[in-house]
Coordinates of C-alpha atoms in Angstrom, one line a residue:
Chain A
X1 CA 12.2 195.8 -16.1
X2 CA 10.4 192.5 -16.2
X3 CA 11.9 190.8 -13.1
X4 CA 10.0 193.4 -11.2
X5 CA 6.9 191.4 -12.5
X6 CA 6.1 188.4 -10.5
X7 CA 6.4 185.2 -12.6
X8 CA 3.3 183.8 -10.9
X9 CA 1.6 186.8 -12.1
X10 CA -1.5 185.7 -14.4
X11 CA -1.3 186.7 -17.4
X12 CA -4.2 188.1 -17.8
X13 CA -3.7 190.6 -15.0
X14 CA 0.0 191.2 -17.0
X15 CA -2.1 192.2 -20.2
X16 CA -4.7 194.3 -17.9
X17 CA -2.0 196.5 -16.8
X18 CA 0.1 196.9 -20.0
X19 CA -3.3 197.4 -21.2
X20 CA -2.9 200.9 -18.4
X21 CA 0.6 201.3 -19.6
X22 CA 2.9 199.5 -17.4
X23 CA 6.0 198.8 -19.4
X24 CA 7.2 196.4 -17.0
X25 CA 3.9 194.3 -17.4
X26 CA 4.2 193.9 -20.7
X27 CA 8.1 193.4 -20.2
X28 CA 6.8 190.1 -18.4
X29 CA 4.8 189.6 -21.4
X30 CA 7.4 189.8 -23.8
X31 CA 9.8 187.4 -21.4
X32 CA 7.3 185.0 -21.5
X33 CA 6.3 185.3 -24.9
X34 CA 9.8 185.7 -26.1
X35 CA 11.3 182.4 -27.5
X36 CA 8.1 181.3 -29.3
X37 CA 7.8 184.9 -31.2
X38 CA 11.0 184.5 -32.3
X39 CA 10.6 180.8 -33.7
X40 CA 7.5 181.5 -35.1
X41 CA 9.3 184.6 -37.3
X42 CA 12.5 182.3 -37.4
X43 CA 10.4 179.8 -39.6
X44 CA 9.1 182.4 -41.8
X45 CA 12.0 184.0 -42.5
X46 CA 14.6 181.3 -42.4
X47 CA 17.0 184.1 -41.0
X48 CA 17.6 184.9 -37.1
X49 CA 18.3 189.3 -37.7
X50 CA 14.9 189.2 -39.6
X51 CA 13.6 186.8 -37.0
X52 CA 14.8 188.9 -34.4
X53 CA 13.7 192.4 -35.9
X54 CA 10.1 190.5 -36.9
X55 CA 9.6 189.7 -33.2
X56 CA 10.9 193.2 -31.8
X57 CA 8.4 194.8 -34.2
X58 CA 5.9 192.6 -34.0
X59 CA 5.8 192.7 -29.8
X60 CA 5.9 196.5 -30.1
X61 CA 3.2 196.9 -32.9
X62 CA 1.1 194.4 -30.4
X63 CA 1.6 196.5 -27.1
X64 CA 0.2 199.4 -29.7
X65 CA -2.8 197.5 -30.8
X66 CA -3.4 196.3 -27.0
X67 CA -6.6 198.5 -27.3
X68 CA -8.2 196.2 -29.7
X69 CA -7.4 192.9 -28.0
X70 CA -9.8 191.4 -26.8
X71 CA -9.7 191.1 -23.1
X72 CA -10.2 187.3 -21.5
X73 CA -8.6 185.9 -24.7
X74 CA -5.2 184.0 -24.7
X75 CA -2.5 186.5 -25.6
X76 CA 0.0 184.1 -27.2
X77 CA -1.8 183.5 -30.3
X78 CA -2.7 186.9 -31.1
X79 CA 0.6 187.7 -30.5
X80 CA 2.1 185.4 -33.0
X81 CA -0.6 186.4 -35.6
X82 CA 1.0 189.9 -35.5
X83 CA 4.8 188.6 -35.2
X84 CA 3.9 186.4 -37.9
X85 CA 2.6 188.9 -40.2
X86 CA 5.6 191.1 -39.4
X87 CA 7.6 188.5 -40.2
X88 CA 5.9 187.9 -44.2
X89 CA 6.6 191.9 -44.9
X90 CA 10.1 191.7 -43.6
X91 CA 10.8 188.5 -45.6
X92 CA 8.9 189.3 -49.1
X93 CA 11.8 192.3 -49.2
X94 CA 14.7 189.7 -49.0
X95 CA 13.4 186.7 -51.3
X96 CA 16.0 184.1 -51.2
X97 CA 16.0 182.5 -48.1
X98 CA 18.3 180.3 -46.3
X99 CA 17.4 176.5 -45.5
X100 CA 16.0 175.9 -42.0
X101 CA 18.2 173.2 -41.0
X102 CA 18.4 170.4 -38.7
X103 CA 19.6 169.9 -35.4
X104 CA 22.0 167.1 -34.6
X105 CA 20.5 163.8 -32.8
X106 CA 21.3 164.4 -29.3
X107 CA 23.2 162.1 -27.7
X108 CA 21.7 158.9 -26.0
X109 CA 19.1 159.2 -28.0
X110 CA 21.3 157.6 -31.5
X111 CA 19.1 155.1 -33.4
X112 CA 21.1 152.7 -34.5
X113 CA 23.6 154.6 -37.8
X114 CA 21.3 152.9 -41.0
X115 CA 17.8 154.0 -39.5
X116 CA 19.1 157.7 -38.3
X117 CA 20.4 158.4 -42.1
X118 CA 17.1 157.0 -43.4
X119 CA 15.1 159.2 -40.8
X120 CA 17.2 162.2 -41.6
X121 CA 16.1 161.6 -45.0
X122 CA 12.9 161.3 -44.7
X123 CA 13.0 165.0 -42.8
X124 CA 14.9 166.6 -45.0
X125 CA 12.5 165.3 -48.1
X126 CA 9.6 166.5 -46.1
X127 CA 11.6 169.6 -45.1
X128 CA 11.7 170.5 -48.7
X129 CA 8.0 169.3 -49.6
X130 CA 7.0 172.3 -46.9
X131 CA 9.4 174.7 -48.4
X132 CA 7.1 174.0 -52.1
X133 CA 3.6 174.6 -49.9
X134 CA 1.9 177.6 -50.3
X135 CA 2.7 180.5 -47.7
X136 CA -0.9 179.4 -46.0
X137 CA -0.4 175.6 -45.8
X138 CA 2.9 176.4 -44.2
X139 CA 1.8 178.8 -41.9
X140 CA -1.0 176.3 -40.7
X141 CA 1.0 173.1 -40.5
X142 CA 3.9 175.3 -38.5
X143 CA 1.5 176.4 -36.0
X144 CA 0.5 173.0 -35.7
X145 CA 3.1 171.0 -35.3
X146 CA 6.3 173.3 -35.0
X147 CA 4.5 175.4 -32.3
X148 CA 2.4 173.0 -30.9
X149 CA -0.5 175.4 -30.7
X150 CA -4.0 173.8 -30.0
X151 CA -7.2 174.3 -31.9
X152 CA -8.6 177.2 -30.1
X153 CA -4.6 179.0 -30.3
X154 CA -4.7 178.2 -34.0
X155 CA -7.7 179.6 -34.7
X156 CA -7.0 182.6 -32.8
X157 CA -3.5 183.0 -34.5
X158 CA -5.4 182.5 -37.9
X159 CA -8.2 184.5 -37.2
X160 CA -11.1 182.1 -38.1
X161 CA -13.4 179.8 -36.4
X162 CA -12.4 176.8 -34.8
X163 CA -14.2 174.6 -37.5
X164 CA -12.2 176.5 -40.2
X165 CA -8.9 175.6 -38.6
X166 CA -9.7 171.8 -39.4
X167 CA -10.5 172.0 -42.6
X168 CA -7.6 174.1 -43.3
X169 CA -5.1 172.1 -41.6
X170 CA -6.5 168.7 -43.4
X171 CA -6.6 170.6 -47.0
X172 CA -3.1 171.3 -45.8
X173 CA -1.9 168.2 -45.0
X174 CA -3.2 166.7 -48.3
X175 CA -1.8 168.8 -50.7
X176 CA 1.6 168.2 -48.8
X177 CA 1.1 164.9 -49.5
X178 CA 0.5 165.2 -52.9
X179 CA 4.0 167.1 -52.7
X180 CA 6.1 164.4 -51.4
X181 CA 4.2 162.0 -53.4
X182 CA 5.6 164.4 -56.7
X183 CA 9.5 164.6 -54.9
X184 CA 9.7 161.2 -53.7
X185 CA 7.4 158.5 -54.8
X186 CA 9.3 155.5 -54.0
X187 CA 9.2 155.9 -50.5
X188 CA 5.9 155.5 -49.6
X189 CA 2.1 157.2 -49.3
X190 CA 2.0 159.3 -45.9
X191 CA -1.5 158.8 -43.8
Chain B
X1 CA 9.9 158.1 -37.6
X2 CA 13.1 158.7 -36.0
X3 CA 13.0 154.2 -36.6
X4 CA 12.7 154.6 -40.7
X5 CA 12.8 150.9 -40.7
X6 CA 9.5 150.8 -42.2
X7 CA 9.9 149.8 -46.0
X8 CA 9.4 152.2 -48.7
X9 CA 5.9 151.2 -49.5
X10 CA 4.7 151.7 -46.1
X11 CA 2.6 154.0 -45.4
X12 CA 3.8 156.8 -43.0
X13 CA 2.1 158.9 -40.5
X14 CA 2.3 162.5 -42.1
X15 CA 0.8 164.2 -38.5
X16 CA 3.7 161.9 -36.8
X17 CA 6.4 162.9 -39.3
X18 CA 6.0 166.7 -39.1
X19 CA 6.0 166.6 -35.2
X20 CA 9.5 164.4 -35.0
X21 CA 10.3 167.3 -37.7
X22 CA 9.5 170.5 -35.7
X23 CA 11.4 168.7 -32.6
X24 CA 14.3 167.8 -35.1
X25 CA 14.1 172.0 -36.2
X26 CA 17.4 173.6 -35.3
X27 CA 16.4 177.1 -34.3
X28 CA 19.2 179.9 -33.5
X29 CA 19.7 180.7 -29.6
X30 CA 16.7 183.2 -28.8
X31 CA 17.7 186.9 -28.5
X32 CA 16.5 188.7 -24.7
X33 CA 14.1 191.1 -27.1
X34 CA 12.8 192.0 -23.4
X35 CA 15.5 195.5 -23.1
X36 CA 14.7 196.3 -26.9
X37 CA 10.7 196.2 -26.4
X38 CA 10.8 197.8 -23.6
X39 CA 13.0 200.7 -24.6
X40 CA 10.9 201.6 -27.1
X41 CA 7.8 201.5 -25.9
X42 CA 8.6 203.4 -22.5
X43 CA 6.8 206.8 -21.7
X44 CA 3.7 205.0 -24.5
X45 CA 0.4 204.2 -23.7
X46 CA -1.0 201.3 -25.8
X47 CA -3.8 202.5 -28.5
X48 CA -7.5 202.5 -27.2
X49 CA -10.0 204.6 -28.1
X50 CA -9.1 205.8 -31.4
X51 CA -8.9 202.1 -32.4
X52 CA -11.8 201.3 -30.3
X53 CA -13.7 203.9 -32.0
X54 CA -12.5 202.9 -35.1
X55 CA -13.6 199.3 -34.7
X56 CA -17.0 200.3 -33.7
X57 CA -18.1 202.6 -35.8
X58 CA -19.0 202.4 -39.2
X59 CA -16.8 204.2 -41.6
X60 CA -19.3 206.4 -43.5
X61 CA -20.5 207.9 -40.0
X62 CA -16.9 208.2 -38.3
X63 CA -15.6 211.4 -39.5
X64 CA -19.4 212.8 -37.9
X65 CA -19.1 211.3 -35.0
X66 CA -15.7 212.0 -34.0
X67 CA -16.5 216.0 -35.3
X68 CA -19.5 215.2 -32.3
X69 CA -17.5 213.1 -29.9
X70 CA -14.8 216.3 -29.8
X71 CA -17.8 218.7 -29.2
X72 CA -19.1 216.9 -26.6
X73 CA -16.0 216.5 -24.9
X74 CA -15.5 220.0 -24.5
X75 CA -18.7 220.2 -23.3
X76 CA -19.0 217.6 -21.2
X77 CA -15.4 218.1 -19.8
X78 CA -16.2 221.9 -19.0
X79 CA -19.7 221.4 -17.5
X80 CA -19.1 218.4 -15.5
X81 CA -15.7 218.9 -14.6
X82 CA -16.6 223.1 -13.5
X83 CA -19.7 221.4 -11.5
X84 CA -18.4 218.5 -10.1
X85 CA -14.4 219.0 -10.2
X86 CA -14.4 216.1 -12.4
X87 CA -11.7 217.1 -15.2
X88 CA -11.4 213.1 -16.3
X89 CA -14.7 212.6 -17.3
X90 CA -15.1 212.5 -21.0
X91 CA -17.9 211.3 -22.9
X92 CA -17.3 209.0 -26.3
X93 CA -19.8 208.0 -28.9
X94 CA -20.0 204.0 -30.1
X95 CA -22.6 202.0 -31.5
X96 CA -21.9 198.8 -29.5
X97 CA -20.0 197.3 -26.8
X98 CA -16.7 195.4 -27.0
X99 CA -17.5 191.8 -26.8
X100 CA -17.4 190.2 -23.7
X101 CA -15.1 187.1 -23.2
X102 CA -16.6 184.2 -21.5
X103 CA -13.8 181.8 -21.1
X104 CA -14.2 180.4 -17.3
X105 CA -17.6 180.6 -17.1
X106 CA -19.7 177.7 -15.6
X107 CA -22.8 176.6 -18.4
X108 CA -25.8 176.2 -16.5
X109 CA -25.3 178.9 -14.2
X110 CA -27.9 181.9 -14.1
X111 CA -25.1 184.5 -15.9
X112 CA -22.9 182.1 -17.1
X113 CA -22.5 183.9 -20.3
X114 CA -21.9 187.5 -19.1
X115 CA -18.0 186.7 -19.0
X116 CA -18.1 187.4 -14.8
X117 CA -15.6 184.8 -14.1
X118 CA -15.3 181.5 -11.7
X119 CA -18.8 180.2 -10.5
X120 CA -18.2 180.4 -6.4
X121 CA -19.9 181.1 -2.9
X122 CA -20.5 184.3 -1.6
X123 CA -18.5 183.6 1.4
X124 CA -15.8 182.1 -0.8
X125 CA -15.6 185.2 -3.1
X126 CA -15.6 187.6 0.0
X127 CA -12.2 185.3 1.5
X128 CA -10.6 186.1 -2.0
X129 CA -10.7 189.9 -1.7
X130 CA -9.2 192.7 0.4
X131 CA -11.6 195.2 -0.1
X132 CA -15.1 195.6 1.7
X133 CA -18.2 193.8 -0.5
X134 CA -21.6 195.4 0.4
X135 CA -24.7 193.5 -0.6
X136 CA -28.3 194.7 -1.0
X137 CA -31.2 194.1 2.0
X138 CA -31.6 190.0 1.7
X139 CA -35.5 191.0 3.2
X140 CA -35.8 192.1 -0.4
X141 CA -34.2 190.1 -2.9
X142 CA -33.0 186.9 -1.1
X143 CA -29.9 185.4 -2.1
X144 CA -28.3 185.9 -5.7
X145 CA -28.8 182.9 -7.5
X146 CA -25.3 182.7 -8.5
X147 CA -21.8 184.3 -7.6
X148 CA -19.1 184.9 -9.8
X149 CA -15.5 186.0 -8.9
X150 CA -13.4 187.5 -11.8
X151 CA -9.7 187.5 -10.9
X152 CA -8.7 189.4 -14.1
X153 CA -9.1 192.8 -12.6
X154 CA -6.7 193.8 -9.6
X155 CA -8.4 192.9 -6.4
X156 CA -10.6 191.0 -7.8
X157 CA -14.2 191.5 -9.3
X158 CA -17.3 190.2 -7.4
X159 CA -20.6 190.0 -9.3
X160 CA -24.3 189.2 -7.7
X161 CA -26.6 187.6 -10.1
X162 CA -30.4 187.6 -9.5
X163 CA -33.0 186.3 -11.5
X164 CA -36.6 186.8 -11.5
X165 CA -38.0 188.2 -8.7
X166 CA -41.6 190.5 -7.4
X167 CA -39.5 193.1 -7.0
X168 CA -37.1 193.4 -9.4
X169 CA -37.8 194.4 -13.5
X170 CA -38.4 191.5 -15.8
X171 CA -35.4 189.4 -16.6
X172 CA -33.8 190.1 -20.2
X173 CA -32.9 187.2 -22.3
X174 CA -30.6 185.3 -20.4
X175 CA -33.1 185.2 -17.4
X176 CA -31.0 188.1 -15.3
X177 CA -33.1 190.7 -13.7
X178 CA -30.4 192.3 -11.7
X179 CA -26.8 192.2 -12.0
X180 CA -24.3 193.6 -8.9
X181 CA -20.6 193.6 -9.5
X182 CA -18.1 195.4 -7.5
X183 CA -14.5 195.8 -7.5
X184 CA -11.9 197.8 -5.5
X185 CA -11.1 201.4 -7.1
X186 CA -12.7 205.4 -6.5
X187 CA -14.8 207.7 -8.6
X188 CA -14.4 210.7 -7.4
X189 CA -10.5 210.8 -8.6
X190 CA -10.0 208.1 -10.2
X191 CA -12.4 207.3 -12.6
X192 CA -11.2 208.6 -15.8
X193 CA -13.6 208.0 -18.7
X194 CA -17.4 207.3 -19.5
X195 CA -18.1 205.8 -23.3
X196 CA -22.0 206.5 -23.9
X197 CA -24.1 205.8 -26.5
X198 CA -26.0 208.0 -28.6
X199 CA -29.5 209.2 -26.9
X200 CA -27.5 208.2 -23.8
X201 CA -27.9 210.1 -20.6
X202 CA -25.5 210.5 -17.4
X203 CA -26.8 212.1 -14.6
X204 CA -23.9 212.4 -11.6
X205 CA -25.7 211.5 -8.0
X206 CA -24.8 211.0 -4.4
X207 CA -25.0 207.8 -3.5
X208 CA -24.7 206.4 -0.1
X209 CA -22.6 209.6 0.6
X210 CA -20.3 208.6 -2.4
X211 CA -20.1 210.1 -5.7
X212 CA -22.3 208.3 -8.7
X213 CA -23.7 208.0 -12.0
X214 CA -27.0 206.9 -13.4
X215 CA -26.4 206.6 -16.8
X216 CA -29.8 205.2 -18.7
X217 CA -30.4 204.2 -22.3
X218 CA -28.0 203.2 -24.9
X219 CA -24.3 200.8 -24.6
X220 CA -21.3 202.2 -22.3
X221 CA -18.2 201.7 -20.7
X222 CA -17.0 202.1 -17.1
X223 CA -13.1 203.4 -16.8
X224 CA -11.8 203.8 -13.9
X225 CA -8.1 203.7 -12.0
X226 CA -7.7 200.2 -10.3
X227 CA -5.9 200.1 -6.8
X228 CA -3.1 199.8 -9.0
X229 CA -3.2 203.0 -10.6
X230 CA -3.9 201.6 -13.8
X231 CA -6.9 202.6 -15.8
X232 CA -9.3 199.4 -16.6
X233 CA -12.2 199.4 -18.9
X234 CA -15.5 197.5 -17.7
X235 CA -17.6 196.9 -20.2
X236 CA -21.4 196.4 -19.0
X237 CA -22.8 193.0 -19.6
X238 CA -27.0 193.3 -19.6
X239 CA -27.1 196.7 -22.2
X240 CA -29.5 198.1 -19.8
X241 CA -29.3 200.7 -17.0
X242 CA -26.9 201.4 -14.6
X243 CA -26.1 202.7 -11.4
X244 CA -22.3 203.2 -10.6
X245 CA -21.4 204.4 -7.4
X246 CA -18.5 204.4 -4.8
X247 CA -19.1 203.6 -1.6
X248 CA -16.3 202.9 1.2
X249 CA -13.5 202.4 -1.5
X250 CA -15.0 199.8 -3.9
X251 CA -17.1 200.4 -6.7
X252 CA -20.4 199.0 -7.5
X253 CA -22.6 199.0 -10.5
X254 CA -26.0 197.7 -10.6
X255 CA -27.3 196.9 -13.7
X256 CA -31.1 196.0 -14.7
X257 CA -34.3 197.3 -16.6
X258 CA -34.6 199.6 -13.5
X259 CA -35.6 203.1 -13.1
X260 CA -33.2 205.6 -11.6
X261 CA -36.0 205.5 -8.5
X262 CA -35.8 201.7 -8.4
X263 CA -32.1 201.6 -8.4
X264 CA -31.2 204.3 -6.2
X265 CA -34.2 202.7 -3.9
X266 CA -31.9 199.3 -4.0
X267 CA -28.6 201.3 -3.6
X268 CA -29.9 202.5 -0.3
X269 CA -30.5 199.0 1.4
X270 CA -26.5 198.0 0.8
X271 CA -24.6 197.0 3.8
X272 CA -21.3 195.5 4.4
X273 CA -20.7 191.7 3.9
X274 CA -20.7 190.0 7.6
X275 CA -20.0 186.2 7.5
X276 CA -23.6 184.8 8.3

């Protein structure tokens, strides 16, 4: 079980020893690793069972490939590169998705009523502008800014250099534009 | 964003908007996938040499070399292991070593790109492990110019790093002449596997009165069983010679453009760390 694992346990050490074939290192791994796998196959799929199988799979299909990983390297993006590409073969057999959807303003933190409709607005427009991107933009821009990941994460999660990652996130970024330009142009050029 | 008071012809901060957005996401509660994972991967071992083997070599020349790498298993397993009761040793084929990571190295630092770990002291990297660290004759060699401890393997790796010196082989590019690193783990049980190179050659030696290898010429990789039990890969980091032995329960490796003569010679002048 993973609670034999001690959280302080680096997790480089955690990947050495699933590496030997401790389950209950990489049981550690996939505690830690758990909620942003899911997310990450969450916004490809639009669907929490897929979500949920695409992570399963995808942590089992990296404790398989643990062999090719390269040690020293952050584990989390190379993770989410598999779980990620779990996620695309699982979706492309169910094409209609669901909408992802937005959570409710949480209280204390209410904008006065006119500015919070105009904000939700202006999410659900761009929502829908990143739902038209290609598969790539969206994968790039939901790294970015869904999962937070930095540079060097991205480009591990991508598989390309570092440099590459910029220019693909600003190509990104501009044809999105271009998008909500084309679904809303009254409201304004983005930066 | 979460304002919206600017007017409709200002313009908005894209990067701004699609961060408020992923923080605005509603995702469903995260399933415990831990029992599931687990489950199913209990009684595996993760992939590795196949892949690594696959990854290595080129395709045209794999089916030959794996038809070679199972002949020379046999071999190796029923000569070595009948001579020196060493059933795990098995000898693998590649073309090139796994990279090396180098995150946490210190630039500047003689080594700093052989992925050894933290820059530190001797002293300080002896305090950080429980296992005894021998170093070679200081008459000889003098101090390593710099000390790297690696926490990634269990116990802890400590690694020597000497450049140029009268007695030691010329530096390779990099300027290392000599590289020492140790670790805790055994040979004579434990170590489990020996990658070589083609036109490779492993001789098995008595070291200090422990069991070694010289193994001379081409790329390879060290496996052995950690204090753990665990089987880690080392990879070598100058693609030269090397002398593995063990010696009072830790394993050292030198590594060099040395003869077997010269690094045998050098093996013989280790002694146990003592706090100057």
């Amino acid at each position: 079980m993973a609670d034999r694992v001690p959280t302080t346990t680096p997790e480089a050490v955690l990947v050495e020893r699933a590496r030997g074939g401790s389950s209950d290192a990489f049981a550690a791994l996939v505690a830690r690793h758990n909620e942003v796998a899911f997310r990450a196959a969450y916004l490809v799929t639009h669907d929490a069972d897929e979500a949920a199988d695409a992570a399963q799979q995808g942590f089992i299909r990296a404790y398989d490939a643990l062999g090719r990983f390269r040690r020293g390297s952050p584990f989390r993006p190379w993770l989410l590169r598999i779980v990620t590409n779990q996620a695309r073969n699982l979706r492309r057999a169910e094409r209609a998705r669901a909408q992802l959807v937005l959570r409710l303003e949480p209280p204390g933190d209410v904008p006065p009523p006119e500015a919070s409709v105009l904000a939700d607005e202006r999410r659900r427009d761009l929502l829908a502008a990143l739902e038209r991107a290609s598969d790539d933009d969206r994968l790039v821009i939901t790294y970015r800014y869904f999962l937070e990941l930095d540079e060097s994460e991205m480009a591990a999660a991508l598989d390309c250099p570092r440099g590459t990652v910029k220019s693909r996130l600003s190509r990104a970024l501009a044809r999105l534009r271009t998008i909500l330009l084309e679904e809303s142009p009254l409201t304004g050029p983005h930066r | 964003v979460t304002g919206g008071a600017t007017g409709p012809a200002a313009p908005r901060d894209l990067e701004a908007e699609l961060e408020d957005l992923g923080r605005a996401l509603a995702y469903p509660p995260t399933p415990d996938l831990v029992p599931q994972v687990q489950d199913a991967i209990e009684g595996r071992r993760p992939g590795r040499w196949p892949s690594l083997i696959a990854a290595l070599v080129d395709r045209p020349y794999r089916r030959s070399l794996v038809l070679a790498l199972a002949a020379l298993l046999l071999a190796a397993s029923l000569v070595i292991g009948a001579a020196y009761s060493l059933g795990g040793l098995r000898i693998v084929f590649v073309d090139q070593l796994p990279a090396v990571p180098t995150d946490g190295a210190v630039s500047g630092s003689l080594g700093a790109d052989l992925g050894l770990g933290e820059s530190t002291s001797l002293g300080s990297a002896v305090s950080s492990v429980d296992y005894q660290v021998f170093v070679p004759d200081s008459k000889q060699l003098g101090q390593p110019d710099a000390v790297y401890f690696g926490p990634v393997l269990a116990g802890g790796q400590i690694s020597l790093v000497y450049g140029a010196r009268r007695d030691l082989p010329a530096p390779v590019p990099g300027g290392v002449s000599l590289l020492i690193t140790e670790f805790p783990g055994g040979m004579e049980e434990k170590l489990a596997q020996k990658s070589i190179g083609p036109g490779t050659t492993v001789q098995v030696l008595e070291v200090n009165g422990g069991l070694g290898f010289w193994i001379e010429g081409k790329p390879h990789v060290l496996v052995y069983r950690d204090p753990t039990g665990l089987y880690v890969y080392e990879s070598i980091r100058l693609i030269r010679n090397s002398l593995a032995w063990e010696q009072g329960g830790t394993v050292l490796r030198l590594e060099g453009d040395l003869s077997r003569e010269q690094a045998l010679a050098l093996a013989a002048t280790f002694r146990p760390y003592s706090t100057p």
